[in-house]
Backbone as JSON Lines, residues from 0, in Angstrom:
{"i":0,"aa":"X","n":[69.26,98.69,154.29],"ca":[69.78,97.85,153.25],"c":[71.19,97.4,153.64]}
{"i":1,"aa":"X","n":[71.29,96.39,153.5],"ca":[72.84,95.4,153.7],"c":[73.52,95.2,153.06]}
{"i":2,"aa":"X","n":[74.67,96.01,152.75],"ca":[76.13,96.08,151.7],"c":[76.54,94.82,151.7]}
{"i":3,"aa":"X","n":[76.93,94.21,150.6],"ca":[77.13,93.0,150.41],"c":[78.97,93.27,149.47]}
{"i":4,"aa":"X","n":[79.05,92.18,149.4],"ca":[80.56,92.72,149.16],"c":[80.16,92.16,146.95]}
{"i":5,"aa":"X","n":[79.19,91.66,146.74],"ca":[78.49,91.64,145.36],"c":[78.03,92.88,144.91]}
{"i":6,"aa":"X","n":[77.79,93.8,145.84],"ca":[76.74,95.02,145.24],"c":[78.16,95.56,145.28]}
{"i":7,"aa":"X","n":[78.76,95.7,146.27],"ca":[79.62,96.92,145.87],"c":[80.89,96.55,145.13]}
{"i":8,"aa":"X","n":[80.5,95.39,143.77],"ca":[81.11,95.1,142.74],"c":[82.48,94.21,143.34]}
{"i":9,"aa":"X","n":[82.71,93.42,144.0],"ca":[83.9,92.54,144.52],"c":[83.63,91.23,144.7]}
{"i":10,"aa":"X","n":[84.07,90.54,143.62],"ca":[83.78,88.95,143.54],"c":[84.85,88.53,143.34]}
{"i":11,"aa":"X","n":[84.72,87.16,144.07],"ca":[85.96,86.29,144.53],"c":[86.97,85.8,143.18]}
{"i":12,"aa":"X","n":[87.88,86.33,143.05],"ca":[88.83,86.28,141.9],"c":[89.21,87.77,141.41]}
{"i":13,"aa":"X","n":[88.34,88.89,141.3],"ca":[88.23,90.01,140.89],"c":[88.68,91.25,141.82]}
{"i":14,"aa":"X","n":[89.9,91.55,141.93],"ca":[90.47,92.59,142.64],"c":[89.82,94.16,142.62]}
{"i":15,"aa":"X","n":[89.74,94.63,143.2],"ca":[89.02,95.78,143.02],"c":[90.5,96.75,142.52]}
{"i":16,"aa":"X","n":[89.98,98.0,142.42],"ca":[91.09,99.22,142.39],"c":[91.56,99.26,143.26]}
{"i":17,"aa":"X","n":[92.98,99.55,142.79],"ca":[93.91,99.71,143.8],"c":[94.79,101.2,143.29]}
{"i":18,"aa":"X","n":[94.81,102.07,144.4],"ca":[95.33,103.29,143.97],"c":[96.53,103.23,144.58]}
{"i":19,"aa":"X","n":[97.73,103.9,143.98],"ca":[99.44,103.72,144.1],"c":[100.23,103.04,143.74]}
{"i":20,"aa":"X","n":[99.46,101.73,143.1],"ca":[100.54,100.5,142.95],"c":[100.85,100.85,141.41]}
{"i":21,"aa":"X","n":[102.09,100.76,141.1],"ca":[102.91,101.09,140.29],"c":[103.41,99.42,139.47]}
{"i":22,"aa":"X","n":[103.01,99.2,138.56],"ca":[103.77,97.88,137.83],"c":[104.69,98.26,136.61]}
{"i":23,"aa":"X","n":[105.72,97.62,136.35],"ca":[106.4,97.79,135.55],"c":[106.7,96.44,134.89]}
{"i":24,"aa":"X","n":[106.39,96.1,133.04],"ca":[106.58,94.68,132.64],"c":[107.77,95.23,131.46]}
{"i":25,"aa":"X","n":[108.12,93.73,130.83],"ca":[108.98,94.08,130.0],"c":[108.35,92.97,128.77]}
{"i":26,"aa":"X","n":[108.33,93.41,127.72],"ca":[107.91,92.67,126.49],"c":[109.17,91.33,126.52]}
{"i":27,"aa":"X","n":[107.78,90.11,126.11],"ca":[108.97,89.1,126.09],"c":[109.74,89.12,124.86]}
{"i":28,"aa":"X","n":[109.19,89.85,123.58],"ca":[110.74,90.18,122.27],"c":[111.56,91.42,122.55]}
{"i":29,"aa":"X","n":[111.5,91.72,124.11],"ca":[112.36,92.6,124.24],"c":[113.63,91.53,125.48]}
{"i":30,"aa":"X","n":[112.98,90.72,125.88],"ca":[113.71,89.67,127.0],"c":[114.89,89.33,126.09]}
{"i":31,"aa":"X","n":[116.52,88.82,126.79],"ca":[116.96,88.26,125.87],"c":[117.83,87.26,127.1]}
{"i":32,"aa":"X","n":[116.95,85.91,127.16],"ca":[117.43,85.38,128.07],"c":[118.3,84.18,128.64]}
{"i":33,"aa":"X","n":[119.3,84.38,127.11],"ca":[120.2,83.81,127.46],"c":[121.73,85.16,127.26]}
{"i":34,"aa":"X","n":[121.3,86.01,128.05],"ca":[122.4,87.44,127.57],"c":[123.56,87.13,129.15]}
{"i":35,"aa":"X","n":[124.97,86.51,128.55],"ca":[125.74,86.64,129.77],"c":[126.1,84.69,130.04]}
{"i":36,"aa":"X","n":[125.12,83.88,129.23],"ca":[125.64,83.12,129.7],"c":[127.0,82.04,129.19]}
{"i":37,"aa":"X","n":[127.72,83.02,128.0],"ca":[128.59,82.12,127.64],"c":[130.18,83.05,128.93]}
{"i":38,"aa":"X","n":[129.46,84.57,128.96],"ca":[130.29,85.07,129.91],"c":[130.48,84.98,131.23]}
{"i":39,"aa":"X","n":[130.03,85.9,131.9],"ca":[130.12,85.55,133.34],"c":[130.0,84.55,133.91]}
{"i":40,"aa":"X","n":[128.75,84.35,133.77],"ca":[127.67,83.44,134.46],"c":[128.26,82.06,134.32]}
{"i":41,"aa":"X","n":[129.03,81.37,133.38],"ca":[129.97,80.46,133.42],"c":[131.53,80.38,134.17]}
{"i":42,"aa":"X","n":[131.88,81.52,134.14],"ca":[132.92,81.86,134.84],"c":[132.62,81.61,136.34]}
{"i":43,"aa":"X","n":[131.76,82.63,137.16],"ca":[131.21,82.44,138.15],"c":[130.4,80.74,138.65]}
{"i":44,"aa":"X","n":[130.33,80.22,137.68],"ca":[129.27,78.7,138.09],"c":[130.55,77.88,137.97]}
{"i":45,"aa":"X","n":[131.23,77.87,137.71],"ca":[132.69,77.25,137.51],"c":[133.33,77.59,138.27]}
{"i":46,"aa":"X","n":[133.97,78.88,138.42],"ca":[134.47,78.86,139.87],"c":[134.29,78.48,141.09]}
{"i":47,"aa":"X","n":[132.52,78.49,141.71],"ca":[132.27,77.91,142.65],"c":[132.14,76.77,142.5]}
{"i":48,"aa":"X","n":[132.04,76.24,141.39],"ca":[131.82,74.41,141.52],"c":[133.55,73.9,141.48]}
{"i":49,"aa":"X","n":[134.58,74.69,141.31],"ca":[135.86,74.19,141.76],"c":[135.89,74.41,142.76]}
{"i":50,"aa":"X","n":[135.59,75.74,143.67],"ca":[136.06,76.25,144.41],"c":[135.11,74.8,145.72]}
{"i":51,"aa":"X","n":[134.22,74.66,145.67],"ca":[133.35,73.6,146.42],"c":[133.92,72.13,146.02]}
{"i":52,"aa":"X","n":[134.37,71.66,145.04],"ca":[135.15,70.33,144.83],"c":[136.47,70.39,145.73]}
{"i":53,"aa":"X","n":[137.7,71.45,145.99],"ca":[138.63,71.53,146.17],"c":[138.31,71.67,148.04]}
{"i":54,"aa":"X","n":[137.52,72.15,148.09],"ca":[137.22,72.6,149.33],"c":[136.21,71.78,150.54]}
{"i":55,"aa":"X","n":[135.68,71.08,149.55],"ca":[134.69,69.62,150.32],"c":[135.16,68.74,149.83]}
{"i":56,"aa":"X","n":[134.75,68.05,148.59],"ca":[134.96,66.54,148.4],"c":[136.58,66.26,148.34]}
{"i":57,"aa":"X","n":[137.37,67.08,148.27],"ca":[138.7,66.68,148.12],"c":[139.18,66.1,149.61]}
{"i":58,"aa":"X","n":[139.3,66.75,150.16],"ca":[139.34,66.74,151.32],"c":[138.56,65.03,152.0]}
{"i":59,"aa":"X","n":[137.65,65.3,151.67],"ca":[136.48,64.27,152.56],"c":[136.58,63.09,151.66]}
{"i":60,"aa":"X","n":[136.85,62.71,150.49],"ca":[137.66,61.43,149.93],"c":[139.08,60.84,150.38]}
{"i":61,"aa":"X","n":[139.65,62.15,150.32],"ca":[141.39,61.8,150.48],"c":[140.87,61.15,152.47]}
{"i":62,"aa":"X","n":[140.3,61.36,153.17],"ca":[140.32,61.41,154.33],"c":[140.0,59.92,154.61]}
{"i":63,"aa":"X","n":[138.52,59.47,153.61],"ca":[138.08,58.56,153.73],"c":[139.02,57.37,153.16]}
{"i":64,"aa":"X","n":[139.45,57.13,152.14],"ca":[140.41,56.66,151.49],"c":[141.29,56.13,152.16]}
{"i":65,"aa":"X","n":[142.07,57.38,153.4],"ca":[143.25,56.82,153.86],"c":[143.06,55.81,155.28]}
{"i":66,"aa":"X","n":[141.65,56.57,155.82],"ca":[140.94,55.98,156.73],"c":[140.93,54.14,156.04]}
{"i":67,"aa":"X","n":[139.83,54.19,155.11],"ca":[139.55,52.73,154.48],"c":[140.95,52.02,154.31]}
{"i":68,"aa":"X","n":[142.33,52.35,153.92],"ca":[143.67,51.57,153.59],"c":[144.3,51.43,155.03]}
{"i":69,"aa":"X","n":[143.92,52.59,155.8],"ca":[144.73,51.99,157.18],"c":[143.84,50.87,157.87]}
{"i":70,"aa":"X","n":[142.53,51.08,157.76],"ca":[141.54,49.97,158.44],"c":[141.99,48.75,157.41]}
{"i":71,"aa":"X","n":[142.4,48.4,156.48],"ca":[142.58,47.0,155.77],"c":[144.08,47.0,156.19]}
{"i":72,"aa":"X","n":[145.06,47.84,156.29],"ca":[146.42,47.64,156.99],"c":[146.48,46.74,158.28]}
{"i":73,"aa":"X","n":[145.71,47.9,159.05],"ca":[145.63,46.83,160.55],"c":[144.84,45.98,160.86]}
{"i":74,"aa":"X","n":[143.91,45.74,159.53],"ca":[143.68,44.41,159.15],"c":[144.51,43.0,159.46]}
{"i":75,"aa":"X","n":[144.48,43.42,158.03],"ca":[146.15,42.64,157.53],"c":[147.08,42.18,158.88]}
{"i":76,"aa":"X","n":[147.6,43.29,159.44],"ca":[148.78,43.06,160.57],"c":[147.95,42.22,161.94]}
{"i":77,"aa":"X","n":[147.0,42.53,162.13],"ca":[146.08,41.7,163.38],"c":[145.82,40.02,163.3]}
{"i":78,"aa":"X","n":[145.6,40.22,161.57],"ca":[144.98,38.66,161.25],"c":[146.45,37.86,161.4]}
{"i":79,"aa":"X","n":[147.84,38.49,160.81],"ca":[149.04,37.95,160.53],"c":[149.28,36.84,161.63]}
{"i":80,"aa":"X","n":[150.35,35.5,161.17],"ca":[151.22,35.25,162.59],"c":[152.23,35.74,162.31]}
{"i":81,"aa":"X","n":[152.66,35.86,163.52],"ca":[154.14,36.22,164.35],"c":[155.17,34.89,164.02]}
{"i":82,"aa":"X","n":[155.9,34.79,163.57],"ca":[157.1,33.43,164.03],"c":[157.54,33.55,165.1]}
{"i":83,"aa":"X","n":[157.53,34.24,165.88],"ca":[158.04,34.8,167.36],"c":[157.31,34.42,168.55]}
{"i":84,"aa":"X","n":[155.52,34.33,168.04],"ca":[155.16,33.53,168.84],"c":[155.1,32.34,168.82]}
{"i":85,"aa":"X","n":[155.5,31.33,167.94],"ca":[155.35,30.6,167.82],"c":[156.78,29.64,167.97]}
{"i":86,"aa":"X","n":[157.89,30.23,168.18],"ca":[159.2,29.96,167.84],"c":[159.66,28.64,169.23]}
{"i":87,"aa":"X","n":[158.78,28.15,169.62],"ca":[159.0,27.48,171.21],"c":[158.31,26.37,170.84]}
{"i":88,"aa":"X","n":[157.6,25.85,169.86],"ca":[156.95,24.93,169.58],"c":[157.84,24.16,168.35]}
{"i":89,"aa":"X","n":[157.29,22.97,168.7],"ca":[158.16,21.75,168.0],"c":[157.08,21.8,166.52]}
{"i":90,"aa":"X","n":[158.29,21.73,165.69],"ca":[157.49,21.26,164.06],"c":[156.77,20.15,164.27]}
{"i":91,"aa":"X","n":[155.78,19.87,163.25],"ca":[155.14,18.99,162.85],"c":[155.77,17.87,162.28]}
{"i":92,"aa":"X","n":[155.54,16.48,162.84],"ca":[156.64,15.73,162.77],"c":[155.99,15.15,161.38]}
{"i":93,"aa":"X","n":[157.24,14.69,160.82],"ca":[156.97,13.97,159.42],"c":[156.01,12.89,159.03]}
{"i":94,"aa":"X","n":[155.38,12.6,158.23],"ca":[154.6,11.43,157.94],"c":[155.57,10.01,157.62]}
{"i":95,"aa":"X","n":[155.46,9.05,157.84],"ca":[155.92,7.88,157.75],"c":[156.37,7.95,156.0]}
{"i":96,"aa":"X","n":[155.23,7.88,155.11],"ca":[155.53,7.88,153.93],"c":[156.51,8.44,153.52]}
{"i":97,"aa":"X","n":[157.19,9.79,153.53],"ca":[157.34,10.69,152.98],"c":[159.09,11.4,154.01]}
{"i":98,"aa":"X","n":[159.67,10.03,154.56],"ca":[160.66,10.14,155.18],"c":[162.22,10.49,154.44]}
{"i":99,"aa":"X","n":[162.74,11.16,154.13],"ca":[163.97,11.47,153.65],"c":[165.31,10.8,154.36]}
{"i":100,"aa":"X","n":[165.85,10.06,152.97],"ca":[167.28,9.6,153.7],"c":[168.75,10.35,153.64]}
């Protein structure tokens, strides 16, 4: 005769005995699960969310920021003219109309 894993009572979903295992539950009107969070647990989630603002994004804005104002600075100064280069060249001579006596 051929043991089948049906005869000797084990069907797929249905755990057999298990000897040693130890469980321990807790009633959920015994849970109380908001216990701690006007204390610690705010203290602690606050501290690291300063402690991570002060320590990354501060840093990595102020950086970018000064980066972005010096790139529009030497902007600015590249696009500029010079009067200096230009100081060897004759003005633009007057229009006929518009001659001063």
């Amino acid at each position: 005769m051929r043991l089948s894993l049906n005869r000797l009572g084990m069907v797929w979903g249905r755990i057999g005995q298990q000897r040693g295992k130890v469980e321990y539950t807790l009633s959920p009107y015994e849970q109380n699960p908001y216990a701690g969070v006007l204390g610690d647990v705010t203290y602690r989630y606050y501290s690291r969310l300063f402690k991570t603002i002060l320590t990354f994004w501060v840093p990595n804005i102020l950086l970018g920021y000064s980066i972005y104002s010096w790139a529009n600075w030497e902007h600015d100064r590249c696009v500029r003219k010079l009067p200096s280069q230009f100081a060897d060249e004759k003005p633009p001579e007057e229009e006929a109309g518009n001659e001063q006596k």
